[in-house]
Tab-separated table of C-alpha atoms and ligand atoms in Angstrom:
chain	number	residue	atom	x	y	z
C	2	UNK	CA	68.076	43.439	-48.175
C	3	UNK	CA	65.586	41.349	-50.196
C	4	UNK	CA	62.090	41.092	-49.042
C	5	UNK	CA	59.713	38.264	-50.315
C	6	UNK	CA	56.309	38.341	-49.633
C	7	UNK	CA	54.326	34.967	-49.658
C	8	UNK	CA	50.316	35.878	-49.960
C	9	UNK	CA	47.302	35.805	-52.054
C	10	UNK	CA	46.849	39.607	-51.388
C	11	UNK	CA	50.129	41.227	-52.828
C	12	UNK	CA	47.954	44.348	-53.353
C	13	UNK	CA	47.943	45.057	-49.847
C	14	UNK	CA	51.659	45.029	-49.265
C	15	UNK	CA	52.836	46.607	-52.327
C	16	UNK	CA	51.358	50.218	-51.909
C	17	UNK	CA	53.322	50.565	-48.929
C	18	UNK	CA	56.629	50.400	-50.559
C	19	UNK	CA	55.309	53.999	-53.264
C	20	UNK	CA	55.519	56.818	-50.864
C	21	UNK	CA	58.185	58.077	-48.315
C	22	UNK	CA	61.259	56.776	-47.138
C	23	UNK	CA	60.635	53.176	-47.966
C	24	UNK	CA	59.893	54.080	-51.734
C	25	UNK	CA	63.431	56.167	-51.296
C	26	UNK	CA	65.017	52.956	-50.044
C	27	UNK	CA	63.667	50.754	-53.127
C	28	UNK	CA	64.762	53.006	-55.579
C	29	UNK	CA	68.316	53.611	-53.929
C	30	UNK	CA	68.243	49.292	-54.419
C	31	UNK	CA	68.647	49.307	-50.109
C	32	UNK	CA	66.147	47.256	-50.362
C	33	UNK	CA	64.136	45.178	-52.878
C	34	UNK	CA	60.693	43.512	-52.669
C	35	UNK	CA	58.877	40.128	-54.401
C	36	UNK	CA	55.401	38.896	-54.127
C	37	UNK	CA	55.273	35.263	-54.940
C	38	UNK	CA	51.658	33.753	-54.716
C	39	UNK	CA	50.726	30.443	-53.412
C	40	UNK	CA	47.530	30.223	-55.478
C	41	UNK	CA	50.003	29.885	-59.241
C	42	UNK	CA	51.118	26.781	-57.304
C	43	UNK	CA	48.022	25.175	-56.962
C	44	UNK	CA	47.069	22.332	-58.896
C	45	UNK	CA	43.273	22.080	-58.866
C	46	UNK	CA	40.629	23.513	-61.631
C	47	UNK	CA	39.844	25.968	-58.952
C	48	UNK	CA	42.947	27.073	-57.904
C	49	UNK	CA	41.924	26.308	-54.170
C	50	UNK	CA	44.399	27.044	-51.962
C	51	UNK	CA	41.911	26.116	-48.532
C	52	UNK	CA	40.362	23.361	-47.165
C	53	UNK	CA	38.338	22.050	-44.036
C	54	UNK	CA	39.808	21.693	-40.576
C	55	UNK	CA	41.110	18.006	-39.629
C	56	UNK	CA	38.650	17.312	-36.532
C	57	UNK	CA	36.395	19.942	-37.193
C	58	UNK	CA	36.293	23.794	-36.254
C	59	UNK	CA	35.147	26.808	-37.533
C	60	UNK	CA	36.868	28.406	-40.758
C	61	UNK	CA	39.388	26.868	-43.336
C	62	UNK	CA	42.791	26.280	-43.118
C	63	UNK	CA	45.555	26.736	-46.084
C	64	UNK	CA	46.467	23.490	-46.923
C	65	UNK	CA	50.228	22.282	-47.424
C	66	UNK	CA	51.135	21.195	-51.502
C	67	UNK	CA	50.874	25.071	-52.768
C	68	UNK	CA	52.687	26.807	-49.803
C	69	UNK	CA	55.458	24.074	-49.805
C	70	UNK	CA	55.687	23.514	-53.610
C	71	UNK	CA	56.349	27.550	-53.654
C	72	UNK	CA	58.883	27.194	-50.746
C	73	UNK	CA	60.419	24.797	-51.821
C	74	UNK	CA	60.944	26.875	-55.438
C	75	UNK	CA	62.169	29.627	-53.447
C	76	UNK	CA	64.454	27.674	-51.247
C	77	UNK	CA	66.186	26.119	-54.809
C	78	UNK	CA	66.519	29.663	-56.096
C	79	UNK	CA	67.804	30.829	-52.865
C	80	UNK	CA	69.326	28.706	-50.642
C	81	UNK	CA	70.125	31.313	-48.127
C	82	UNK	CA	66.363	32.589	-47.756
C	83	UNK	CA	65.217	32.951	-43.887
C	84	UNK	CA	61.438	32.240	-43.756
C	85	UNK	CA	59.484	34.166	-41.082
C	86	UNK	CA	55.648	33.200	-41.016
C	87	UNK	CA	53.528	35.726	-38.475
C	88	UNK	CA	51.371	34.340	-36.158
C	89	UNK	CA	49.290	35.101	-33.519
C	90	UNK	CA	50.805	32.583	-31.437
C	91	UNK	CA	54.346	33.159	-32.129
C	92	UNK	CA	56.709	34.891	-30.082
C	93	UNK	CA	56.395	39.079	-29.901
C	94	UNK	CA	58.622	40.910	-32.248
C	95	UNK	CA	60.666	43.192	-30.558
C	96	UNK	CA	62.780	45.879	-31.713
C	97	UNK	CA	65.557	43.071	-30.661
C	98	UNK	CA	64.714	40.946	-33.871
C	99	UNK	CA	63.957	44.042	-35.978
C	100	UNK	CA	67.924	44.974	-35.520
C	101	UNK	CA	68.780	41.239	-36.002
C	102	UNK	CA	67.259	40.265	-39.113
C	103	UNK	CA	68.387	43.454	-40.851
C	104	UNK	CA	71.228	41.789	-41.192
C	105	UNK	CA	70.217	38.650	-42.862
C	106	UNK	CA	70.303	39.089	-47.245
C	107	UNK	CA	66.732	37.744	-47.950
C	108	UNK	CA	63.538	37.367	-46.080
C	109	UNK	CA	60.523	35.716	-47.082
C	110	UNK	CA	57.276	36.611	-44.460
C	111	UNK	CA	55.019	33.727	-45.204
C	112	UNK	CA	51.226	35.511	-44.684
C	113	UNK	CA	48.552	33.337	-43.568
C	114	UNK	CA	44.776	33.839	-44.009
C	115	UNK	CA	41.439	32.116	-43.406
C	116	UNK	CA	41.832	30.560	-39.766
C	117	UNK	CA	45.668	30.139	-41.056
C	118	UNK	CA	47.855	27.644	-42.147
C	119	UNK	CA	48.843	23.759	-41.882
C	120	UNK	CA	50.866	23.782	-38.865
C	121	UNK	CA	52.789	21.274	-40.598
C	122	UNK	CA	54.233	23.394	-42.974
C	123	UNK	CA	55.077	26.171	-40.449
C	124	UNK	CA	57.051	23.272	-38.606
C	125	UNK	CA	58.563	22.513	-41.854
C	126	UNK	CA	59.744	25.386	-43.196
C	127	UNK	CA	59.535	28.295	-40.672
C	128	UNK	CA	63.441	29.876	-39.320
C	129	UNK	CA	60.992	32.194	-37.141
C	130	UNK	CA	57.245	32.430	-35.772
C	131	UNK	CA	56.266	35.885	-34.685
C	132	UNK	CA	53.415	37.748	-33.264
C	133	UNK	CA	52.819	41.833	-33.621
C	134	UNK	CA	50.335	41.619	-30.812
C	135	UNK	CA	47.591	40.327	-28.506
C	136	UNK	CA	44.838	40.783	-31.269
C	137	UNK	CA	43.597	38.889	-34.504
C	138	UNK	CA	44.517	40.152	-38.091
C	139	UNK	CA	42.406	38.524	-40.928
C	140	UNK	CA	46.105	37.947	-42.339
C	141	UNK	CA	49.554	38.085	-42.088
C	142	UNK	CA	49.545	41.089	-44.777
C	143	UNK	CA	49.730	43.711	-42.168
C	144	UNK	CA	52.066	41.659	-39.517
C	145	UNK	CA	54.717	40.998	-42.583
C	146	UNK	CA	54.713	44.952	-43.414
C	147	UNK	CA	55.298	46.004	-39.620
C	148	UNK	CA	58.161	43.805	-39.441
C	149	UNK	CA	59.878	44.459	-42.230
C	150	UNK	CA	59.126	48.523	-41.851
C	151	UNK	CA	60.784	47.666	-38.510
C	152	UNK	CA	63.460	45.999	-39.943
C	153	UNK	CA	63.958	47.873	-42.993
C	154	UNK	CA	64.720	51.159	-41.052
C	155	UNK	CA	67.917	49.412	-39.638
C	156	UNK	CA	69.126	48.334	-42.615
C	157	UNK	CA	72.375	50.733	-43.460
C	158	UNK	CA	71.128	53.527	-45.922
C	159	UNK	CA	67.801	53.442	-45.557
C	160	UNK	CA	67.604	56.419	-42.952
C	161	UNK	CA	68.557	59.583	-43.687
C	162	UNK	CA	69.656	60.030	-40.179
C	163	UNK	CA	71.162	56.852	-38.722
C	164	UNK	CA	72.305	58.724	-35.419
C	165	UNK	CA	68.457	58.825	-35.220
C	166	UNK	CA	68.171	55.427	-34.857
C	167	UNK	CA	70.641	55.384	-30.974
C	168	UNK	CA	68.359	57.812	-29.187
C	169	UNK	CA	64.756	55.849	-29.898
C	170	UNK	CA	62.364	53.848	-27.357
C	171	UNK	CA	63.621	50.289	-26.684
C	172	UNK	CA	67.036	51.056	-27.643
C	173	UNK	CA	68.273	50.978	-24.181
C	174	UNK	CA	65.063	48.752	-22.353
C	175	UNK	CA	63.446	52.160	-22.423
C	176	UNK	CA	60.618	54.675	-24.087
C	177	UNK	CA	62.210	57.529	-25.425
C	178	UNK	CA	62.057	60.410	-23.592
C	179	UNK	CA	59.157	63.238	-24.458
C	180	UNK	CA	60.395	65.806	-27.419
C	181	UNK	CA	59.477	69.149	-28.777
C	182	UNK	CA	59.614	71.048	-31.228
C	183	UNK	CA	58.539	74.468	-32.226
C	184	UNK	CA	56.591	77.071	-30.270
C	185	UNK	CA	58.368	77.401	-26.927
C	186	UNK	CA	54.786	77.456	-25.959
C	187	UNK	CA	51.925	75.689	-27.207
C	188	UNK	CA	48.705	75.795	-25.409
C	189	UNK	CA	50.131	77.310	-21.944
C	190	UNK	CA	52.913	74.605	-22.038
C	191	UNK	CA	55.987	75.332	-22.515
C	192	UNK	CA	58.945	73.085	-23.080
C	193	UNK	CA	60.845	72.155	-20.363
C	194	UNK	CA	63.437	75.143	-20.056
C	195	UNK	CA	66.539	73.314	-19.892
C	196	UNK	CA	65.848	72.290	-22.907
C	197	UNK	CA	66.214	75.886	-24.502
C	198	UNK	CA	69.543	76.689	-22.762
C	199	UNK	CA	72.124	74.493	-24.786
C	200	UNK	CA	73.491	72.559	-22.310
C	201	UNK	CA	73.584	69.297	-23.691
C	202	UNK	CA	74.504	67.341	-20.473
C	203	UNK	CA	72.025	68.745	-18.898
C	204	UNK	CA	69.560	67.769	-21.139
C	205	UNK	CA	70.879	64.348	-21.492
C	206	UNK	CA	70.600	63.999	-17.888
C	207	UNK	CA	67.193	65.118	-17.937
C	208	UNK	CA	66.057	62.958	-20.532
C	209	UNK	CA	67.161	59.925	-18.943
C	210	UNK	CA	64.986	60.892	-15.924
C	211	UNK	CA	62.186	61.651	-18.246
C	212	UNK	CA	63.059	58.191	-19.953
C	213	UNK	CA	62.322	56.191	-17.143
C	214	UNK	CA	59.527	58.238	-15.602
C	215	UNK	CA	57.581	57.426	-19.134
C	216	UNK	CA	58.661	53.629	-19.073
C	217	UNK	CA	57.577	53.589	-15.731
C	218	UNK	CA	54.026	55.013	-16.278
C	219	UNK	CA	53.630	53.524	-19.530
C	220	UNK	CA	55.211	50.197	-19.644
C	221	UNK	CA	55.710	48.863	-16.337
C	222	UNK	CA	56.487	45.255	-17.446
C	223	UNK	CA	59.671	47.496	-19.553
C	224	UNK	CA	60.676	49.132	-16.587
C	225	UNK	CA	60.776	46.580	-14.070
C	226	UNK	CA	62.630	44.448	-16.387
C	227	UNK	CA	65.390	46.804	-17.644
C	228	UNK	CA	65.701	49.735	-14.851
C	229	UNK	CA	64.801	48.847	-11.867
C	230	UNK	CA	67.373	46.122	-11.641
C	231	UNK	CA	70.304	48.331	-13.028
N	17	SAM	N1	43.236	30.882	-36.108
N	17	SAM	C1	44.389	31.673	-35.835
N	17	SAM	C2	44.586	31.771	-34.329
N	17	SAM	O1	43.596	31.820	-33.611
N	17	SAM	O2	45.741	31.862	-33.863
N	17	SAM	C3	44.239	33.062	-36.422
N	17	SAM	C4	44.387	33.102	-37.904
N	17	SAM	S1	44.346	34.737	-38.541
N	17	SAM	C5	42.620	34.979	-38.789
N	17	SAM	C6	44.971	34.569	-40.158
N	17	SAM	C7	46.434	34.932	-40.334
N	17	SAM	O3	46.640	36.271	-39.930
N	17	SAM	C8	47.439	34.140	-39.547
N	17	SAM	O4	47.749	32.919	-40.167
N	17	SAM	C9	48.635	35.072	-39.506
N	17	SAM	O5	49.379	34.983	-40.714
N	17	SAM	C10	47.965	36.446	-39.456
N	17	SAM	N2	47.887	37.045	-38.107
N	17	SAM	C11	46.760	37.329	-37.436
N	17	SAM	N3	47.008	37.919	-36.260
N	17	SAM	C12	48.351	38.038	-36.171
N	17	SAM	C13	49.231	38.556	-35.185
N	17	SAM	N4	48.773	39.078	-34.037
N	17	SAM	N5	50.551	38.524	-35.428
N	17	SAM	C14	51.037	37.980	-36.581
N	17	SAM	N6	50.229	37.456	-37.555
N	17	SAM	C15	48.915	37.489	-37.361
């Protein structure tokens, strides 16, 4: 899996990728990362890559030549590239897409900053719009590196534990049931006991009820939509 990063900030993604498993999966080549910045495609003394609002409003807007004239670079280099700009009014990422698009070769996020970008160019170029949230970022920096964390840890390989990835919250509509770990008792709370006896029906069983007592309490909207009906 390729990742290309489209932003003026590359040294806000790029940390990311020098510590833990994500490091592990760039040197194993699982995955690879490329920062390609719209501002070396500009073509003004001032290497502006903003401009005013058509009609007015508050803020600046990136304006189309650089982001298309590097898109359009990428796209001859690599025909196959599916471009995913994040926006606050796209559609939410879901764990759904995060096991979808680790299947695709190349992605490119497309990061926006200032009040954003040309919607013309989104319309242009974009495969996929998404939103991380009901919030404001100053940029799509942070939104690019949750999705592709998200989708790099279902790319094959990059776990070290891909059974790991069967048992976790939205996999089946649902939050993942509570877990433990060591003491048996932490604070006067023990783990439930079942879960010290071995039985692992039982405790299957029991999760499942734990599963959808949590979605319940937690994430209604989840629970109406994916248990109650089953
Ligand atoms: N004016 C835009 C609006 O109200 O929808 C917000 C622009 S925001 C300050 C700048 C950039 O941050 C966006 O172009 C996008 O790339 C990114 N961004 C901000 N919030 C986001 C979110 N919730 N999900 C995905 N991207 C986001």
């Amino acid at each position: 899996m390729r990742f290309t990063y489209v932003t003026l900030f590359p040294n806000l993604i790029s940390p990311y990728f020098e510590d833990s498993i994500l490091k592990r999966a760039k040197n194993n080549k699982k995955i690879e990362i490329d920062f390609k910045n719209p501002r070396d495609f500009t073509k003004n003394k001032h290497n502006k890559v903003d401009d005013y609002q058509a009609g007015g409003g508050a803020g600046l807007l990136m304006y189309p030549q650089p982001l298309c004239d590097l898109l359009n670079d990428l796209k001859k280099k690599s025909p196959h590239v599916h471009i995913v700009f994040p926006t606050p009014s796209g559609k939410p990422f879901r764990q759904i897409d995060a096991k979808r698009l680790a299947k695709k070769e190349h992605i490119v996020f497309v990061s926006g900053r200032y009040e954003g970008i040309d919607e013309r160019v989104i319309e242009e170029y974009a495969h996929e719009v998404f939103s991380i949230g009901d919030y404001v970022l100053t940029g799509g920096e942070l939104a690019s590196l949750v999705m592709s964390d998200a989708i790099a840890r279902n790319v094959k390989g990059v776990l070290g534990n891909e059974n790991s990835l069967d048992e976790e919250s939205f996999e089946d509509g649902v939050l993942e049931a509570p877990s433990f770990t060591k003491p048996n008792i932490f604070k006067k709370s023990a783990i439930p006991s079942e879960f010290l006896k071995g039985n692992h029906a039982i405790i299957c069983t029991l999760k499942k009820e734990m599963s959808g007592l949590k979605t319940k309490y937690f994430r209604p909207d989840l629970f109406l939509r994916n248990v109650k009906g089953k």
